[in-house]
Amino acid sequence: MPQVPQTFDALAVRTWCGLALEALGRAREEIDAINVYPVADGDTGTNLYLTVESAAAAVEAVFAGHDALYGRDPEGSGADPGAARPTLADAVQAMAHGALIGARGNSGTILAQLLRGMSQVLAGDSEAAHTDGQGLGLALRHAADSARRAVAHPVEGTVLTVASAAADAAGGAEGDCGTVARAAYEGARAALAATPRQLAVLERAGVVDAGGRGLVAVLAALVETFTGEAPGALALAWAGVEVGAGAGAGAEVETGAGAGSVVASGGVDSDGCVDGLSEGGGPAFEVIYLLEAEDSAVAKLRDRLDGMGDSLVVVGGDGLWNVHVHVDDAGAAVEAGVEAGRPHRIRITHFGLGDAHTAGARGVVRPPRERAQRAVVAVVPGEGLAGLYTEAGATTVLARPGEPPASGELLAAVHRAHAREVVLLPNDADLRHTAAAAAEQARAEGVRVALIPTRSAVQGIAALAVHEAERRFDEDVVAMTSAAGATRYAEVAIAERQSWTMAGICQAGDVLGLIDGDVAVIGSDITATAETVLDRMLSAGGEMVTLVLGDEAPDTITDRLEARVRETYLAVDTVVYRGGRQGALLLIGVE
């Protein structure tokens, strides 16, 4: 048996995150399928997986950074192995921060607060190398209490109940971390089995609470961390609760709002939030954003958002918060965040017609939705392009500046596309490996996936323009790949710092023109630099120019570039799109 940690140290945190991610990956579809309350929303498992993926990545980054500074563990050297590792405080704070910024939906947001609550106790002594069973019990108690405080209207029979039961059991246990972790797991497992008796809709559907089921999987991973053995497979039928209404193995739940859209339409949702709305009606939008704000401003924001909608969860602290709410006026919810501080990573999901809110009776699992034959999944850098791709029939993943999506997000989009065959467009050279990992996982699940290595959104536009779902899959992929490969791409951006480039040394604030990924032009004027870039691209020929304008591009740049193409290059057409907040001032494609 491999050596396992006897105390809770940085290495144990790393191991726990990895095991929890694996456990949620295995249980994701099962958890999604039992997410029947208040409607068959079907995304709790996916949201939990994405949240833990972000936490695990943050912990790995801490270890990688420590290795870069101090070298790897001096195994066999006789030195103290702990001296070459991050501290417990380093690891748990990274875990909590990663979960906070990567939280998805109510379930992920509550889990992020549970991890933050644990970190506040475990990082109390910043120099401590580890904690014992008693410290772990105290951490679980604080986690449960802080998560309950984060929910606007907590009720029993949800993940909050399961977390409290785990903390109660851990507090009554005596022994090492493995003993305390197992007690917490058993307490959570028993509480989860009782959730149908606390929420009638769960009892009618014959399932346990989905969010609580995810937390039990995370606690099972904690047991395995300290004992080296998983506590055993979890089942959907516990304590007399049997899977019913078609929610068992092989059943699928129709996801009207898509991943990340946990909807509440009356009573409480599966993550412990009361919405107070009638059956068959509810807010039109899910709004999620990170918020930099003072504690006093957040307290006022809670009150204001609570009056706007439902499913309100606000987690975080120390100046950074994650806000989740369902409202009819998404703009007002974002505006409230602006008044409280600086919101960013804003995600707005429109539930739309025929979604979970209009699904009729609650707690009923729908018949499996027929899979489409083929779909396109694309990563896009701005809201404007997301709209364009969506109109063309693609399922999109929004990549904000400096925030590349993880492989789990791409896999979740493949699930949302719900097709037998999927064409994946990463639209960024740096995302190729991430997209490859998502494609491999999707193939393991039985989906036929083709990854076209598009390096820019304009190449993706060219590929999507020739996509024909009626063609044979291989023929469609070849046509799309050829169109993307025949499209040269460029962008105009502002240099953030001094740097050496292929075109010379640039200074912070310089205007950069990048062609096929390399800096080709350094200038001081945005429009003039764009004209130079366009001239260089068209000098090799071309029939179509695609311009995608970012929010910060000058208003006159479109007219100038269109006029230049019209006057200088015969028989070349130009099409212009608005990309929104896409990072680059301008994207250019030449076919």
PDB file of N, CA and C in Angstrom, residues 102-187:
ATOM      1  N   GLY A 102     -13.403  29.748  -9.410  1.00  0.00           N
ATOM      2  CA  GLY A 102     -13.886  28.800 -10.400  1.00  0.00           C
ATOM      3  C   GLY A 102     -15.256  28.237 -10.112  1.00  0.00           C
ATOM      4  N   ALA A 103     -15.928  28.735  -9.059  1.00  0.00           N
ATOM      5  CA  ALA A 103     -17.211  28.172  -8.636  1.00  0.00           C
ATOM      6  C   ALA A 103     -18.254  28.305  -9.732  1.00  0.00           C
ATOM      7  N   ARG A 104     -19.072  27.259  -9.899  1.00  0.00           N
ATOM      8  CA  ARG A 104     -20.148  27.244 -10.881  1.00  0.00           C
ATOM      9  C   ARG A 104     -21.455  26.888 -10.183  1.00  0.00           C
ATOM     10  N   GLY A 105     -22.486  27.662 -10.446  1.00  0.00           N
ATOM     11  CA  GLY A 105     -23.810  27.353  -9.933  1.00  0.00           C
ATOM     12  C   GLY A 105     -23.890  27.436  -8.422  1.00  0.00           C
ATOM     13  N   ASN A 106     -25.089  27.198  -7.888  1.00  0.00           N
ATOM     14  CA  ASN A 106     -25.266  27.214  -6.441  1.00  0.00           C
ATOM     15  C   ASN A 106     -24.402  26.167  -5.762  1.00  0.00           C
ATOM     16  N   SER A 107     -24.385  24.970  -6.307  1.00  0.00           N
ATOM     17  CA  SER A 107     -23.653  23.875  -5.667  1.00  0.00           C
ATOM     18  C   SER A 107     -22.165  24.175  -5.580  1.00  0.00           C
ATOM     19  N   GLY A 108     -21.576  24.650  -6.674  1.00  0.00           N
ATOM     20  CA  GLY A 108     -20.161  24.974  -6.662  1.00  0.00           C
ATOM     21  C   GLY A 108     -19.851  26.147  -5.757  1.00  0.00           C
ATOM     22  N   THR A 109     -20.759  27.129  -5.716  1.00  0.00           N
ATOM     23  CA  THR A 109     -20.540  28.296  -4.871  1.00  0.00           C
ATOM     24  C   THR A 109     -20.552  27.908  -3.396  1.00  0.00           C
ATOM     25  N   ILE A 110     -21.480  27.040  -3.010  1.00  0.00           N
ATOM     26  CA  ILE A 110     -21.544  26.586  -1.620  1.00  0.00           C
ATOM     27  C   ILE A 110     -20.327  25.741  -1.279  1.00  0.00           C
ATOM     28  N   LEU A 111     -19.896  24.863  -2.183  1.00  0.00           N
ATOM     29  CA  LEU A 111     -18.690  24.080  -1.941  1.00  0.00           C
ATOM     30  C   LEU A 111     -17.479  24.998  -1.772  1.00  0.00           C
ATOM     31  N   ALA A 112     -17.399  26.055  -2.567  1.00  0.00           N
ATOM     32  CA  ALA A 112     -16.292  27.002  -2.433  1.00  0.00           C
ATOM     33  C   ALA A 112     -16.267  27.613  -1.037  1.00  0.00           C
ATOM     34  N   GLN A 113     -17.450  27.918  -0.493  1.00  0.00           N
ATOM     35  CA  GLN A 113     -17.491  28.487   0.847  1.00  0.00           C
ATOM     36  C   GLN A 113     -17.136  27.436   1.903  1.00  0.00           C
ATOM     37  N   LEU A 114     -17.503  26.190   1.689  1.00  0.00           N
ATOM     38  CA  LEU A 114     -17.087  25.126   2.606  1.00  0.00           C
ATOM     39  C   LEU A 114     -15.557  25.028   2.649  1.00  0.00           C
ATOM     40  N   LEU A 115     -14.923  25.064   1.492  1.00  0.00           N
ATOM     41  CA  LEU A 115     -13.463  24.984   1.446  1.00  0.00           C
ATOM     42  C   LEU A 115     -12.818  26.227   2.042  1.00  0.00           C
ATOM     43  N   ARG A 116     -13.439  27.379   1.831  1.00  0.00           N
ATOM     44  CA  ARG A 116     -12.920  28.602   2.439  1.00  0.00           C
ATOM     45  C   ARG A 116     -13.024  28.528   3.957  1.00  0.00           C
ATOM     46  N   GLY A 117     -14.164  28.036   4.453  1.00  0.00           N
ATOM     47  CA  GLY A 117     -14.322  27.910   5.895  1.00  0.00           C
ATOM     48  C   GLY A 117     -13.267  27.009   6.504  1.00  0.00           C
ATOM     49  N   MET A 118     -12.954  25.897   5.837  1.00  0.00           N
ATOM     50  CA  MET A 118     -11.886  25.022   6.312  1.00  0.00           C
ATOM     51  C   MET A 118     -10.547  25.741   6.311  1.00  0.00           C
ATOM     52  N   SER A 119     -10.273  26.485   5.259  1.00  0.00           N
ATOM     53  CA  SER A 119      -8.974  27.151   5.150  1.00  0.00           C
ATOM     54  C   SER A 119      -8.779  28.197   6.240  1.00  0.00           C
ATOM     55  N   GLN A 120      -9.863  28.847   6.649  1.00  0.00           N
ATOM     56  CA  GLN A 120      -9.735  29.874   7.679  1.00  0.00           C
ATOM     57  C   GLN A 120      -9.244  29.283   8.997  1.00  0.00           C
ATOM     58  N   VAL A 121      -9.620  28.042   9.283  1.00  0.00           N
ATOM     59  CA  VAL A 121      -9.145  27.380  10.499  1.00  0.00           C
ATOM     60  C   VAL A 121      -7.755  26.798  10.291  1.00  0.00           C
ATOM     61  N   LEU A 122      -7.570  26.103   9.183  1.00  0.00           N
ATOM     62  CA  LEU A 122      -6.314  25.398   8.950  1.00  0.00           C
ATOM     63  C   LEU A 122      -5.147  26.334   8.690  1.00  0.00           C
ATOM     64  N   ALA A 123      -5.427  27.538   8.205  1.00  0.00           N
ATOM     65  CA  ALA A 123      -4.358  28.507   7.933  1.00  0.00           C
ATOM     66  C   ALA A 123      -4.185  29.489   9.085  1.00  0.00           C
ATOM     67  N   GLY A 124      -4.815  29.202  10.222  1.00  0.00           N
ATOM     68  CA  GLY A 124      -4.726  30.119  11.366  1.00  0.00           C
ATOM     69  C   GLY A 124      -3.302  30.344  11.817  1.00  0.00           C
ATOM     70  N   ASP A 125      -2.510  29.288  11.827  1.00  0.00           N
ATOM     71  CA  ASP A 125      -1.082  29.395  12.122  1.00  0.00           C
ATOM     72  C   ASP A 125      -0.346  29.264  10.802  1.00  0.00           C
ATOM     73  N   SER A 126       0.079  30.389  10.261  1.00  0.00           N
ATOM     74  CA  SER A 126       0.637  30.397   8.907  1.00  0.00           C
ATOM     75  C   SER A 126       1.914  29.582   8.779  1.00  0.00           C
ATOM     76  N   GLU A 127       2.609  29.309   9.892  1.00  0.00           N
ATOM     77  CA  GLU A 127       3.860  28.563   9.823  1.00  0.00           C
ATOM     78  C   GLU A 127       3.678  27.081  10.128  1.00  0.00           C
ATOM     79  N   ALA A 128       2.479  26.676  10.545  1.00  0.00           N
ATOM     80  CA  ALA A 128       2.262  25.277  10.917  1.00  0.00           C
ATOM     81  C   ALA A 128       2.414  24.381   9.698  1.00  0.00           C
ATOM     82  N   ALA A 129       3.090  23.244   9.883  1.00  0.00           N
ATOM     83  CA  ALA A 129       3.294  22.307   8.779  1.00  0.00           C
ATOM     84  C   ALA A 129       2.103  21.385   8.598  1.00  0.00           C
ATOM     85  N   HIS A 130       1.329  21.164   9.667  1.00  0.00           N
ATOM     86  CA  HIS A 130       0.212  20.228   9.584  1.00  0.00           C
ATOM     87  C   HIS A 130      -0.745  20.465  10.735  1.00  0.00           C
ATOM     88  N   THR A 131      -1.874  19.774  10.680  1.00  0.00           N
ATOM     89  CA  THR A 131      -2.818  19.762  11.796  1.00  0.00           C
ATOM     90  C   THR A 131      -3.219  18.327  12.059  1.00  0.00           C
ATOM     91  N   ASP A 132      -3.846  18.111  13.216  1.00  0.00           N
ATOM     92  CA  ASP A 132      -4.222  16.754  13.595  1.00  0.00           C
ATOM     93  C   ASP A 132      -5.723  16.539  13.440  1.00  0.00           C
ATOM     94  N   GLY A 133      -6.217  15.419  13.972  1.00  0.00           N
ATOM     95  CA  GLY A 133      -7.631  15.110  13.843  1.00  0.00           C
ATOM     96  C   GLY A 133      -8.526  16.160  14.470  1.00  0.00           C
ATOM     97  N   GLN A 134      -8.124  16.679  15.619  1.00  0.00           N
ATOM     98  CA  GLN A 134      -8.933  17.702  16.273  1.00  0.00           C
ATOM     99  C   GLN A 134      -9.023  18.955  15.409  1.00  0.00           C
ATOM    100  N   GLY A 135      -7.897  19.347  14.802  1.00  0.00           N
ATOM    101  CA  GLY A 135      -7.897  20.517  13.933  1.00  0.00           C
ATOM    102  C   GLY A 135      -8.779  20.315  12.717  1.00  0.00           C
ATOM    103  N   LEU A 136      -8.771  19.094  12.169  1.00  0.00           N
ATOM    104  CA  LEU A 136      -9.629  18.797  11.023  1.00  0.00           C
ATOM    105  C   LEU A 136     -11.095  18.903  11.415  1.00  0.00           C
ATOM    106  N   GLY A 137     -11.439  18.398  12.598  1.00  0.00           N
ATOM    107  CA  GLY A 137     -12.824  18.499  13.064  1.00  0.00           C
ATOM    108  C   GLY A 137     -13.271  19.933  13.217  1.00  0.00           C
ATOM    109  N   LEU A 138     -12.397  20.774  13.771  1.00  0.00           N
ATOM    110  CA  LEU A 138     -12.732  22.193  13.927  1.00  0.00           C
ATOM    111  C   LEU A 138     -12.909  22.860  12.558  1.00  0.00           C
ATOM    112  N   ALA A 139     -12.087  22.463  11.609  1.00  0.00           N
ATOM    113  CA  ALA A 139     -12.188  23.039  10.261  1.00  0.00           C
ATOM    114  C   ALA A 139     -13.515  22.670   9.609  1.00  0.00           C
ATOM    115  N   LEU A 140     -13.937  21.433   9.753  1.00  0.00           N
ATOM    116  CA  LEU A 140     -15.215  21.008   9.167  1.00  0.00           C
ATOM    117  C   LEU A 140     -16.385  21.711   9.831  1.00  0.00           C
ATOM    118  N   ARG A 141     -16.295  21.962  11.138  1.00  0.00           N
ATOM    119  CA  ARG A 141     -17.366  22.690  11.826  1.00  0.00           C
ATOM    120  C   ARG A 141     -17.497  24.128  11.308  1.00  0.00           C
ATOM    121  N   HIS A 142     -16.360  24.795  11.189  1.00  0.00           N
ATOM    122  CA  HIS A 142     -16.389  26.179  10.700  1.00  0.00           C
ATOM    123  C   HIS A 142     -16.850  26.234   9.248  1.00  0.00           C
ATOM    124  N   ALA A 143     -16.481  25.222   8.466  1.00  0.00           N
ATOM    125  CA  ALA A 143     -16.899  25.179   7.066  1.00  0.00           C
ATOM    126  C   ALA A 143     -18.413  25.112   6.955  1.00  0.00           C
ATOM    127  N   ALA A 144     -19.033  24.208   7.719  1.00  0.00           N
ATOM    128  CA  ALA A 144     -20.488  24.052   7.656  1.00  0.00           C
ATOM    129  C   ALA A 144     -21.204  25.314   8.101  1.00  0.00           C
ATOM    130  N   ASP A 145     -20.711  25.929   9.157  1.00  0.00           N
ATOM    131  CA  ASP A 145     -21.367  27.139   9.670  1.00  0.00           C
ATOM    132  C   ASP A 145     -21.234  28.305   8.702  1.00  0.00           C
ATOM    133  N   SER A 146     -20.060  28.466   8.097  1.00  0.00           N
ATOM    134  CA  SER A 146     -19.858  29.602   7.182  1.00  0.00           C
ATOM    135  C   SER A 146     -20.658  29.412   5.898  1.00  0.00           C
ATOM    136  N   ALA A 147     -20.800  28.169   5.418  1.00  0.00           N
ATOM    137  CA  ALA A 147     -21.603  27.925   4.218  1.00  0.00           C
ATOM    138  C   ALA A 147     -23.067  28.245   4.480  1.00  0.00           C
ATOM    139  N   ARG A 148     -23.558  27.887   5.649  1.00  0.00           N
ATOM    140  CA  ARG A 148     -24.953  28.179   5.982  1.00  0.00           C
ATOM    141  C   ARG A 148     -25.198  29.683   6.036  1.00  0.00           C
ATOM    142  N   ARG A 149     -24.237  30.427   6.560  1.00  0.00           N
ATOM    143  CA  ARG A 149     -24.394  31.888   6.626  1.00  0.00           C
ATOM    144  C   ARG A 149     -24.355  32.520   5.235  1.00  0.00           C
ATOM    145  N   ALA A 150     -23.704  31.858   4.280  1.00  0.00           N
ATOM    146  CA  ALA A 150     -23.566  32.437   2.938  1.00  0.00           C
ATOM    147  C   ALA A 150     -24.851  32.363   2.137  1.00  0.00           C
ATOM    148  N   VAL A 151     -25.761  31.444   2.496  1.00  0.00           N
ATOM    149  CA  VAL A 151     -27.005  31.253   1.751  1.00  0.00           C
ATOM    150  C   VAL A 151     -28.073  32.178   2.308  1.00  0.00           C
ATOM    151  N   ALA A 152     -28.755  32.873   1.423  1.00  0.00           N
ATOM    152  CA  ALA A 152     -29.730  33.873   1.866  1.00  0.00           C
ATOM    153  C   ALA A 152     -30.845  33.258   2.699  1.00  0.00           C
ATOM    154  N   HIS A 153     -31.367  32.114   2.276  1.00  0.00           N
ATOM    155  CA  HIS A 153     -32.494  31.484   2.973  1.00  0.00           C
ATOM    156  C   HIS A 153     -32.258  29.979   3.077  1.00  0.00           C
ATOM    157  N   PRO A 154     -31.419  29.547   4.021  1.00  0.00           N
ATOM    158  CA  PRO A 154     -31.102  28.122   4.124  1.00  0.00           C
ATOM    159  C   PRO A 154     -32.277  27.302   4.642  1.00  0.00           C
ATOM    160  N   VAL A 155     -32.394  26.080   4.148  1.00  0.00           N
ATOM    161  CA  VAL A 155     -33.406  25.126   4.616  1.00  0.00           C
ATOM    162  C   VAL A 155     -32.754  23.762   4.788  1.00  0.00           C
ATOM    163  N   GLU A 156     -33.479  22.865   5.414  1.00  0.00           N
ATOM    164  CA  GLU A 156     -32.952  21.532   5.657  1.00  0.00           C
ATOM    165  C   GLU A 156     -33.284  20.595   4.498  1.00  0.00           C
ATOM    166  N   GLY A 157     -32.532  19.500   4.426  1.00  0.00           N
ATOM    167  CA  GLY A 157     -32.723  18.535   3.363  1.00  0.00           C
ATOM    168  C   GLY A 157     -31.867  18.822   2.149  1.00  0.00           C
ATOM    169  N   THR A 158     -30.859  19.662   2.327  1.00  0.00           N
ATOM    170  CA  THR A 158     -29.998  20.074   1.216  1.00  0.00           C
ATOM    171  C   THR A 158     -28.551  19.808   1.574  1.00  0.00           C
ATOM    172  N   VAL A 159     -27.633  20.270   0.732  1.00  0.00           N
ATOM    173  CA  VAL A 159     -26.204  20.106   0.994  1.00  0.00           C
ATOM    174  C   VAL A 159     -25.803  20.761   2.312  1.00  0.00           C
ATOM    175  N   LEU A 160     -26.507  21.793   2.721  1.00  0.00           N
ATOM    176  CA  LEU A 160     -26.202  22.434   4.000  1.00  0.00           C
ATOM    177  C   LEU A 160     -26.447  21.475   5.156  1.00  0.00           C
ATOM    178  N   THR A 161     -27.516  20.721   5.085  1.00  0.00           N
ATOM    179  CA  THR A 161     -27.819  19.720   6.109  1.00  0.00           C
ATOM    180  C   THR A 161     -26.737  18.651   6.149  1.00  0.00           C
ATOM    181  N   VAL A 162     -26.317  18.198   4.990  1.00  0.00           N
ATOM    182  CA  VAL A 162     -25.289  17.161   4.899  1.00  0.00           C
ATOM    183  C   VAL A 162     -23.970  17.674   5.480  1.00  0.00           C
ATOM    184  N   ALA A 163     -23.607  18.917   5.192  1.00  0.00           N
ATOM    185  CA  ALA A 163     -22.373  19.501   5.715  1.00  0.00           C
ATOM    186  C   ALA A 163     -22.421  19.624   7.236  1.00  0.00           C
ATOM    187  N   SER A 164     -23.567  20.036   7.764  1.00  0.00           N
ATOM    188  CA  SER A 164     -23.707  20.161   9.217  1.00  0.00           C
ATOM    189  C   SER A 164     -23.585  18.806   9.897  1.00  0.00           C
ATOM    190  N   ALA A 165     -24.194  17.775   9.306  1.00  0.00           N
ATOM    191  CA  ALA A 165     -24.112  16.435   9.873  1.00  0.00           C
ATOM    192  C   ALA A 165     -22.677  15.927   9.866  1.00  0.00           C
ATOM    193  N   ALA A 166     -21.941  16.206   8.804  1.00  0.00           N
ATOM    194  CA  ALA A 166     -20.539  15.807   8.736  1.00  0.00           C
ATOM    195  C   ALA A 166     -19.737  16.479   9.846  1.00  0.00           C
ATOM    196  N   ALA A 167     -19.993  17.771  10.065  1.00  0.00           N
ATOM    197  CA  ALA A 167     -19.282  18.504  11.108  1.00  0.00           C
ATOM    198  C   ALA A 167     -19.638  17.987  12.498  1.00  0.00           C
ATOM    199  N   ASP A 168     -20.917  17.667  12.712  1.00  0.00           N
ATOM    200  CA  ASP A 168     -21.342  17.120  14.001  1.00  0.00           C
ATOM    201  C   ASP A 168     -20.629  15.805  14.294  1.00  0.00           C
ATOM    202  N   ALA A 169     -20.588  14.938  13.303  1.00  0.00           N
ATOM    203  CA  ALA A 169     -19.957  13.634  13.492  1.00  0.00           C
ATOM    204  C   ALA A 169     -18.453  13.768  13.710  1.00  0.00           C
ATOM    205  N   ALA A 170     -17.824  14.660  12.960  1.00  0.00           N
ATOM    206  CA  ALA A 170     -16.387  14.866  13.114  1.00  0.00           C
ATOM    207  C   ALA A 170     -16.065  15.415  14.494  1.00  0.00           C
ATOM    208  N   GLY A 171     -16.921  16.293  15.004  1.00  0.00           N
ATOM    209  CA  GLY A 171     -16.689  16.883  16.317  1.00  0.00           C
ATOM    210  C   GLY A 171     -16.782  15.871  17.434  1.00  0.00           C
ATOM    211  N   GLY A 172     -17.532  14.811  17.228  1.00  0.00           N
ATOM    212  CA  GLY A 172     -17.666  13.786  18.249  1.00  0.00           C
ATOM    213  C   GLY A 172     -16.655  12.673  18.146  1.00  0.00           C
ATOM    214  N   ALA A 173     -15.785  12.718  17.149  1.00  0.00           N
ATOM    215  CA  ALA A 173     -14.802  11.658  16.938  1.00  0.00           C
ATOM    216  C   ALA A 173     -13.482  12.005  17.618  1.00  0.00           C
ATOM    217  N   GLU A 174     -12.796  10.980  18.091  1.00  0.00           N
ATOM    218  CA  GLU A 174     -11.480  11.157  18.694  1.00  0.00           C
ATOM    219  C   GLU A 174     -10.490  10.274  17.956  1.00  0.00           C
ATOM    220  N   GLY A 175      -9.349  10.846  17.627  1.00  0.00           N
ATOM    221  CA  GLY A 175      -8.345  10.060  16.919  1.00  0.00           C
ATOM    222  C   GLY A 175      -7.613  10.896  15.892  1.00  0.00           C
ATOM    223  N   ASP A 176      -6.970  10.211  14.951  1.00  0.00           N
ATOM    224  CA  ASP A 176      -6.189  10.904  13.936  1.00  0.00           C
ATOM    225  C   ASP A 176      -7.093  11.425  12.825  1.00  0.00           C
ATOM    226  N   CYS A 177      -6.473  12.002  11.811  1.00  0.00           N
ATOM    227  CA  CYS A 177      -7.251  12.607  10.727  1.00  0.00           C
ATOM    228  C   CYS A 177      -8.087  11.581   9.976  1.00  0.00           C
ATOM    229  N   GLY A 178      -7.555  10.378   9.836  1.00  0.00           N
ATOM    230  CA  GLY A 178      -8.318   9.345   9.150  1.00  0.00           C
ATOM    231  C   GLY A 178      -9.588   8.982   9.896  1.00  0.00           C
ATOM    232  N   THR A 179      -9.504   8.910  11.229  1.00  0.00           N
ATOM    233  CA  THR A 179     -10.674   8.598  12.046  1.00  0.00           C
ATOM    234  C   THR A 179     -11.714   9.705  11.952  1.00  0.00           C
ATOM    235  N   VAL A 180     -11.266  10.945  12.041  1.00  0.00           N
ATOM    236  CA  VAL A 180     -12.186  12.082  11.966  1.00  0.00           C
ATOM    237  C   VAL A 180     -12.811  12.184  10.580  1.00  0.00           C
ATOM    238  N   ALA A 181     -12.017  11.982   9.533  1.00  0.00           N
ATOM    239  CA  ALA A 181     -12.548  12.049   8.168  1.00  0.00           C
ATOM    240  C   ALA A 181     -13.599  10.981   7.938  1.00  0.00           C
ATOM    241  N   ARG A 182     -13.347   9.756   8.452  1.00  0.00           N
ATOM    242  CA  ARG A 182     -14.319   8.690   8.261  1.00  0.00           C
ATOM    243  C   ARG A 182     -15.613   8.987   9.024  1.00  0.00           C
ATOM    244  N   ALA A 183     -15.495   9.565  10.211  1.00  0.00           N
ATOM    245  CA  ALA A 183     -16.691   9.933  10.967  1.00  0.00           C
ATOM    246  C   ALA A 183     -17.503  10.982  10.213  1.00  0.00           C
ATOM    247  N   ALA A 184     -16.811  11.967   9.647  1.00  0.00           N
ATOM    248  CA  ALA A 184     -17.499  13.006   8.872  1.00  0.00           C
ATOM    249  C   ALA A 184     -18.211  12.397   7.671  1.00  0.00           C
ATOM    250  N   TYR A 185     -17.533  11.489   6.985  1.00  0.00           N
ATOM    251  CA  TYR A 185     -18.122  10.822   5.826  1.00  0.00           C
ATOM    252  C   TYR A 185     -19.368  10.028   6.218  1.00  0.00           C
ATOM    253  N   GLU A 186     -19.277   9.250   7.285  1.00  0.00           N
ATOM    254  CA  GLU A 186     -20.421   8.449   7.703  1.00  0.00           C
ATOM    255  C   GLU A 186     -21.581   9.333   8.140  1.00  0.00           C
ATOM    256  N   GLY A 187     -21.291  10.431   8.851  1.00  0.00           N
ATOM    257  CA  GLY A 187     -22.347  11.356   9.249  1.00  0.00           C
ATOM    258  C   GLY A 187     -23.026  11.995   8.055  1.00  0.00           C
TER     259      GLY A 187
END
